[in-house]
Amino acid sequence: MLCALALTVGFSINYQLVMDAFSGKTVATPVGKTVPPATGTASSVVTNAYPDLVELEELDELLAEGALLVDARNLAAYRISHPLGAVPMPLEELTTRLPRFMQQVPRDRVLIVYCTGFGCPDSFDLGARLLREGYRQVRVFEGGFPLWRDEGRPLAEGLE
Amino acid sequence: MTRLSAIVYHLSRLGLAAVFIYAGFIKAVDPVTFAGQIANYQILPYAWNYLVAATLPYLELLCGVLLLLNQRVRPALLVLFVLNVIFMLALTSAIIRGFDIDCGCFKPDAENRTSPLMALWRDIGLLLLMIPTWLLHDRRQPAEHNK
């Protein structure tokens, strides 16, 4: 009785969320965070685009084809350990790092954004921002750094 | 029921109520983050993490409120006991598999996150707190009825 009441209330309140999850839609939308509006002219085409997800198996294929890993975690976490070849791009340093990144990385390169694993919204925030800046193939790796590390993928330490 | 056992009963009851109301509320307001924390355990299929995240906080909240109001104490304790045992099994599985994840017990905090081992110790503490609440609730009833 107790359980049924609580489960019914919870399910009713979060009906849409659960339905979205079971229908395979991306539901890990950013919570409580906003991305600063993009500046410049490159963002005008896809203002509301949202990055698609990528699973580990496909991630391997994309990386073999030249995709670039982009780390949305903070710099301290990046310095301790990060996937080999990943570029640091913490949200709080976007204004300083993004212009240089955009000069060096062509818009048609596949970007794989990740942060601290399932539920972390920063990768979606950063992915949406990169799409608005004109990058056409931005994917989010939801398992993030924890899954990469736990699957025994190559790691590196230090800053760049 | 002696004065001391009454104090112990109410303190443990209110302590448990506070913990589970806080835990339930903080997860109920952000089910997506909580779903992510459950997904980090890599136990359930992807969508099921969201179903659990959508419902579990309300179970914790309801049981916590019942403990707070001193109503249906034993059924609420039984549910929380079962939940706690499930949490401990999940934490143990995360520890065995060597996952360095946030336990997902309360609000996610990158600066002060709780490791699975710390959370396991805390859950043992909660289980220990449930014992006097359960036992003393039984003894409390005749005294309450005799008033």
mmCIF file of C-alpha atoms in Angstrom, chain A residues 29-38 50 90-95 121-129 132:
data_model
loop_
_atom_site.group_PDB
_atom_site.id
_atom_site.type_symbol
_atom_site.label_atom_id
_atom_site.label_comp_id
_atom_site.label_asym_id
_atom_site.label_seq_id
_atom_site.Cartn_x
_atom_site.Cartn_y
_atom_site.Cartn_z
ATOM 1 C CA THR A 29 18.756 17.422 -20.405
ATOM 2 C CA PRO A 30 20.853 19.989 -18.576
ATOM 3 C CA VAL A 31 19.484 20.818 -15.156
ATOM 4 C CA GLY A 32 20.026 24.100 -13.375
ATOM 5 C CA LYS A 33 22.721 25.311 -15.699
ATOM 6 C CA THR A 34 22.677 27.707 -18.560
ATOM 7 C CA VAL A 35 25.121 28.150 -21.325
ATOM 8 C CA PRO A 36 26.230 31.678 -22.128
ATOM 9 C CA PRO A 37 24.831 32.774 -25.476
ATOM 10 C CA ALA A 38 27.098 32.250 -28.422
ATOM 11 C CA TYR A 50 21.051 19.238 -29.316
ATOM 12 C CA PRO A 90 35.553 23.219 -19.057
ATOM 13 C CA LEU A 91 32.410 25.341 -19.275
ATOM 14 C CA GLU A 92 33.844 27.962 -16.927
ATOM 15 C CA GLU A 93 36.751 28.557 -19.317
ATOM 16 C CA LEU A 94 34.825 28.611 -22.577
ATOM 17 C CA THR A 95 35.492 32.295 -23.214
ATOM 18 C CA PRO A 121 24.809 17.893 -17.830
ATOM 19 C CA ASP A 122 28.028 19.712 -18.753
ATOM 20 C CA SER A 123 28.694 17.571 -21.820
ATOM 21 C CA PHE A 124 25.216 18.407 -23.177
ATOM 22 C CA ASP A 125 25.733 22.107 -22.436
ATOM 23 C CA LEU A 126 29.087 22.109 -24.188
ATOM 24 C CA GLY A 127 27.794 19.957 -27.060
ATOM 25 C CA ALA A 128 24.884 22.337 -27.661
ATOM 26 C CA ARG A 129 27.267 25.285 -27.608
ATOM 27 C CA ARG A 132 25.686 26.597 -32.187
#
